[in-house]
C-alpha positions as CSV (number, residue, x, y, z in Angstrom):
1,M,13.5,-3.6,-27.7
2,R,15.1,-3.1,-24.4
3,V,13.2,-1.1,-21.9
4,L,13.7,-0.1,-18.7
5,L,11.1,0.2,-16.2
6,T,11.2,2.4,-13.0
7,G,8.8,2.3,-9.8
8,A,8.2,-1.5,-10.9
9,Q,6.3,-2.2,-7.6
10,G,3.9,0.5,-8.3
11,Q,0.4,0.6,-9.5
12,L,1.4,1.5,-13.1
13,G,4.6,-0.2,-13.0
14,R,3.3,-3.9,-12.1
15,H,0.1,-3.1,-14.8
16,L,3.1,-2.0,-17.2
17,A,5.0,-5.6,-16.6
18,R,1.7,-7.7,-16.7
19,R,1.2,-6.1,-20.2
20,C,4.4,-6.3,-21.4
21,P,4.5,-7.1,-25.2
22,G,6.3,-10.8,-26.1
23,H,9.3,-8.5,-28.3
24,I,10.5,-6.5,-25.6
25,D,13.4,-7.1,-23.0
26,L,12.2,-5.7,-20.2
27,I,14.3,-4.8,-17.5
28,A,12.2,-3.8,-14.0
29,T,13.7,-1.7,-11.6
30,D,12.8,-0.1,-8.1
31,R,14.1,0.5,-4.5
32,D,13.9,-3.3,-3.8
33,T,13.6,-5.6,-7.0
34,P,15.8,-8.6,-7.0
35,R,17.4,-7.5,-9.8
36,H,19.0,-4.7,-10.5
37,P,17.5,-2.3,-7.2
38,C,17.9,1.1,-7.2
39,D,17.4,4.1,-5.2
40,L,15.0,6.3,-7.8
41,S,16.2,9.4,-5.3
42,D,20.1,9.2,-5.8
43,R,21.3,10.8,-9.0
44,D,24.9,8.1,-9.3
45,A,22.5,5.1,-8.6
46,V,20.6,5.8,-11.5
47,L,23.1,6.8,-13.6
48,D,24.9,3.8,-12.8
49,L,22.1,1.7,-13.5
50,L,21.4,3.1,-17.2
51,N,25.2,2.9,-17.9
52,V,24.8,-1.1,-16.5
53,V,21.6,-1.6,-18.6
54,Q,21.7,0.8,-21.7
55,P,18.1,0.8,-22.3
56,E,16.8,1.7,-25.8
57,V,13.5,2.9,-24.0
58,I,12.9,4.1,-20.3
59,L,9.5,3.8,-18.9
60,N,9.4,6.2,-15.5
61,P,6.1,5.7,-13.8
62,A,8.6,6.4,-10.8
63,A,7.3,9.2,-8.8
64,W,6.3,11.0,-5.2
65,T,2.2,10.6,-5.6
66,A,1.3,11.5,-1.7
67,V,-0.3,14.4,-3.0
68,D,-1.3,15.6,0.8
69,A,2.5,14.5,2.3
70,A,3.8,16.6,-0.1
71,E,2.4,19.8,1.2
72,D,5.0,19.2,4.3
73,H,7.8,17.3,2.0
74,E,7.7,19.4,-1.1
75,D,11.4,19.0,-1.9
76,Q,11.5,15.0,-1.1
77,A,8.7,15.0,-3.5
78,T,10.9,17.5,-6.3
79,V,13.3,14.9,-6.4
80,L,11.1,12.2,-7.7
81,N,8.9,14.6,-9.9
82,R,11.4,16.9,-11.3
83,D,14.8,15.7,-10.7
84,L,14.7,12.0,-12.1
85,P,13.2,13.0,-15.2
86,S,15.1,15.6,-15.8
87,W,18.4,12.9,-14.5
88,L,16.5,9.9,-17.5
89,A,16.4,12.5,-19.9
90,S,19.7,13.8,-20.2
91,W,20.9,10.4,-20.1
92,C,18.3,9.7,-23.2
93,R,19.7,12.8,-25.0
94,S,23.5,11.6,-24.5
95,H,22.6,7.9,-25.6
96,E,19.8,8.7,-28.4
97,A,17.3,6.6,-26.4
98,G,13.9,7.7,-25.9
99,L,11.4,8.0,-22.2
100,I,8.0,8.3,-21.4
101,S,7.1,9.3,-18.4
102,F,3.6,10.6,-16.7
103,S,2.4,13.3,-15.5
104,T,-1.0,14.5,-13.9
105,D,-4.3,16.5,-13.9
106,Y,-2.9,18.4,-11.2
107,V,-0.9,20.8,-13.8
108,F,-4.2,22.4,-14.3
109,D,-7.1,24.5,-11.8
110,G,-10.3,26.1,-12.7
111,Q,-12.7,24.7,-15.3
112,P,-12.6,25.5,-19.1
113,D,-16.0,23.7,-19.6
114,R,-14.4,21.0,-21.8
115,G,-11.4,18.5,-21.2
116,W,-8.6,19.8,-20.8
117,V,-6.1,19.9,-23.5
118,E,-2.5,19.8,-24.1
119,T,-1.8,23.7,-24.6
120,D,-3.8,24.3,-21.7
121,P,-1.6,27.0,-19.0
122,C,-0.5,24.8,-16.4
123,R,-1.8,26.3,-12.7
124,P,-1.0,24.1,-9.9
125,K,-2.6,24.6,-6.4
126,S,-0.3,21.9,-4.6
127,A,3.0,21.1,-3.6
128,Y,2.1,17.6,-5.3
129,G,1.2,19.5,-8.8
130,R,3.9,22.4,-8.7
131,S,6.6,19.1,-8.6
132,K,5.2,17.3,-11.4
133,R,4.8,20.7,-13.6
134,A,8.6,21.1,-12.6
135,G,8.9,18.0,-13.9
136,E,7.1,18.0,-17.0
137,E,9.6,21.7,-17.8
138,A,12.7,19.5,-17.2
139,L,11.4,17.4,-20.1
140,L,10.4,19.9,-22.4
141,A,13.4,21.4,-22.1
142,S,15.8,18.5,-22.2
143,G,15.8,18.4,-25.5
144,A,15.3,14.7,-25.6
145,R,13.2,12.3,-27.4
146,C,10.6,12.0,-25.0
147,L,6.6,11.9,-24.3
148,I,4.9,13.3,-20.9
149,V,1.8,11.6,-20.5
150,R,-0.6,13.3,-18.4
151,T,-2.9,10.9,-16.8
152,A,-6.1,11.5,-14.4
153,W,-7.2,9.8,-11.1
154,L,-5.7,6.6,-11.7
155,H,-7.0,3.6,-10.3
156,S,-6.7,-0.7,-10.3
157,A,-7.3,-3.6,-8.0
158,L,-4.1,-3.3,-5.9
159,P,-4.2,-1.8,-2.4
160,G,-3.2,2.0,-2.2
161,N,-5.9,3.8,-4.5
162,F,-9.2,5.4,-4.0
163,L,-10.9,2.9,-5.2
164,T,-9.6,-0.4,-3.2
165,A,-9.7,2.2,0.1
166,I,-13.7,2.2,-0.2
167,L,-14.4,-1.0,-1.9
168,K,-12.8,-2.4,1.4
169,R,-14.5,0.2,3.5
170,A,-17.1,-0.6,2.3
171,A,-16.8,-4.9,2.2
172,L,-16.6,-4.1,5.5
173,G,-20.0,-2.9,5.7
174,Q,-19.2,1.0,6.7
175,D,-21.1,3.5,5.1
176,L,-19.1,6.1,2.9
177,Q,-18.8,9.5,2.8
178,V,-17.4,10.8,-1.0
179,V,-16.9,14.2,-2.5
180,A,-18.8,15.5,-5.4
181,D,-18.2,18.3,-6.2
182,Q,-14.7,17.5,-8.1
183,I,-15.2,16.0,-11.5
184,G,-12.1,13.8,-13.5
185,S,-11.6,11.2,-15.9
186,P,-11.2,8.1,-13.5
187,T,-8.2,5.7,-14.9
188,W,-7.5,2.4,-15.0
189,A,-4.0,1.2,-14.6
190,G,-4.8,-1.3,-17.3
191,T,-6.0,1.7,-19.7
192,L,-2.8,3.5,-19.3
193,A,-0.8,0.2,-19.4
194,D,-1.9,-0.3,-23.0
195,A,-1.5,3.1,-23.6
196,T,2.0,3.0,-22.6
197,W,3.0,0.1,-24.9
198,A,1.1,2.0,-28.0
199,L,3.2,4.6,-27.5
200,V,6.4,3.7,-27.0
201,E,6.0,2.2,-31.0
202,K,5.5,5.7,-31.7
203,L,8.6,7.1,-30.3
204,D,10.8,6.8,-32.8
205,R,8.8,9.4,-35.1
206,L,9.6,12.0,-32.2
207,D,12.2,14.7,-32.6
208,E,11.5,16.1,-29.2
209,S,9.3,16.3,-26.3
210,A,6.3,16.3,-26.2
211,L,2.7,16.5,-24.5
212,V,0.2,13.3,-24.7
213,H,-3.3,13.1,-22.1
214,V,-4.5,9.1,-21.3
215,A,-7.5,8.7,-19.6
216,G,-10.8,7.0,-19.1
217,R,-13.3,8.0,-22.0
218,G,-16.4,10.1,-19.9
219,E,-16.2,11.9,-16.6
220,M,-17.8,11.4,-13.2
221,S,-17.1,12.6,-9.6
222,W,-15.6,10.6,-7.3
223,Y,-19.3,10.4,-5.8
224,E,-20.3,8.7,-8.3
225,F,-17.3,6.7,-9.2
226,A,-17.3,5.3,-5.7
227,S,-21.3,4.6,-6.3
228,R,-20.5,3.0,-9.5
229,A,-17.9,0.7,-7.9
230,V,-19.8,-0.4,-5.0
231,S,-23.2,-0.9,-7.0
232,E,-20.9,-3.3,-9.1
233,A,-19.1,-4.9,-5.9
234,K,-22.9,-5.7,-4.4
235,R,-23.8,-7.0,-7.5
236,R,-20.9,-9.9,-7.1
237,S,-22.4,-10.1,-3.3
238,A,-18.6,-8.4,-2.2
239,V,-20.3,-6.1,-0.4
240,P,-23.5,-5.6,2.0
241,E,-26.8,-4.3,0.2
242,S,-26.8,-2.7,3.2
243,V,-24.0,-0.3,2.5
244,R,-25.1,3.5,1.5
245,I,-22.9,6.5,0.6
246,E,-23.1,10.0,1.3
247,A,-22.3,13.0,-1.4
248,I,-20.0,15.6,0.4
249,A,-18.6,18.8,-0.6
250,S,-14.7,19.0,-0.6
251,D,-14.5,21.6,2.1
252,D,-16.1,19.0,4.2
253,W,-13.7,16.4,3.7
254,P,-10.2,17.1,5.9
255,Q,-7.3,17.4,3.3
256,Q,-4.1,19.1,3.1
257,A,-3.2,19.9,-0.6
258,Q,-5.9,21.3,-3.2
259,R,-7.0,19.2,-5.7
260,P,-8.3,20.3,-9.1
261,A,-12.3,20.6,-9.3
262,W,-12.0,20.0,-13.1
263,S,-9.8,16.8,-13.7
264,V,-11.4,15.8,-17.3
265,L,-8.9,15.6,-19.9
266,D,-9.3,15.9,-23.6
267,C,-7.1,12.5,-25.2
268,S,-8.0,13.8,-28.7
269,R,-4.5,13.8,-29.3
270,F,-3.5,10.1,-28.3
271,E,-6.7,8.7,-30.3
272,Q,-5.2,10.2,-33.4
273,W,-1.6,9.4,-33.0
274,T,-1.8,5.8,-32.5
275,G,-6.0,4.9,-34.0
276,T,-6.8,3.7,-30.8
277,R,-9.7,4.5,-29.3
278,L,-9.6,4.3,-25.1
279,P,-12.2,2.8,-23.6
280,D,-15.7,3.9,-21.5
281,I,-15.0,4.9,-17.3
282,D,-17.9,2.1,-16.6
283,E,-15.9,-0.8,-19.1
284,T,-13.2,-0.7,-17.2
285,L,-14.7,-0.2,-13.4
286,E,-16.4,-3.4,-14.1
287,E,-13.0,-5.0,-15.2
288,C,-11.2,-3.7,-12.3
289,V,-14.4,-4.4,-9.9
290,Q,-14.0,-8.4,-10.8
291,E,-10.1,-8.0,-10.9
292,W,-10.9,-6.8,-6.8
293,V,-13.1,-9.6,-6.5
294,Q,-11.0,-12.4,-7.5
295,A,-8.2,-11.3,-5.4
296,R,-10.1,-11.2,-2.4
297,K,-11.2,-14.7,-3.1
298,Q,-7.8,-15.9,-2.8
């Protein structure tokens, strides 16, 4: 099976490539990839690439992910978060190919006292959330055979995410202040990559677009997540024992974009579709911190 992977240099893209099954012919693209480079904000360039590669399936983790910057650059965020998925879906519909594209907990707002399910109403409160919801709507209306995978609080041992940012500071002996009134389902990029490859095998059973949630099993605040991560790093002697973490309110942390207070996703649909139980947050966090510790030693 020939699969085109967009955003190959990103956090999820790199995990998808690492965990690619042996029977997959994976073609990776990003702006700077040595083979098949592509400016994914350029429609003509994207269509030219698709016509050359002729993928049977497209995995699209490419996105504008700078949440606060999107408040001042919503048009640019919308190109990657709505227009790109729409271009891909249109090509897939014409060529009988499948598409998996990724979305976010930021399409939700409020707190329903349970995990969000795929059919819950969307009320995004940020430019980033609006651009991602617009992408979802474009895919659902596309007529293509595609899956929209919503996830939350994606992290890994790679630079550029919350986990590595707090561990880097903690390793320098800096105390931390972390928001304690936002609750979610932290999701390791390795978990999402494995789940995605499981969903690829289900794509041929789809007749139209569908939504599915994939996230870590469990729930915690950013403060709890940071505390457990730092404790794991201390246990491996990668962070000084003197480092302390203070819980603060969202209003006390400067940020342009409004974040959802409740980002717990109900992933029952995924588990029923695939027969796979998603791993617990603590289990994957331990593995992720170990990867971060090993990377620092290299």
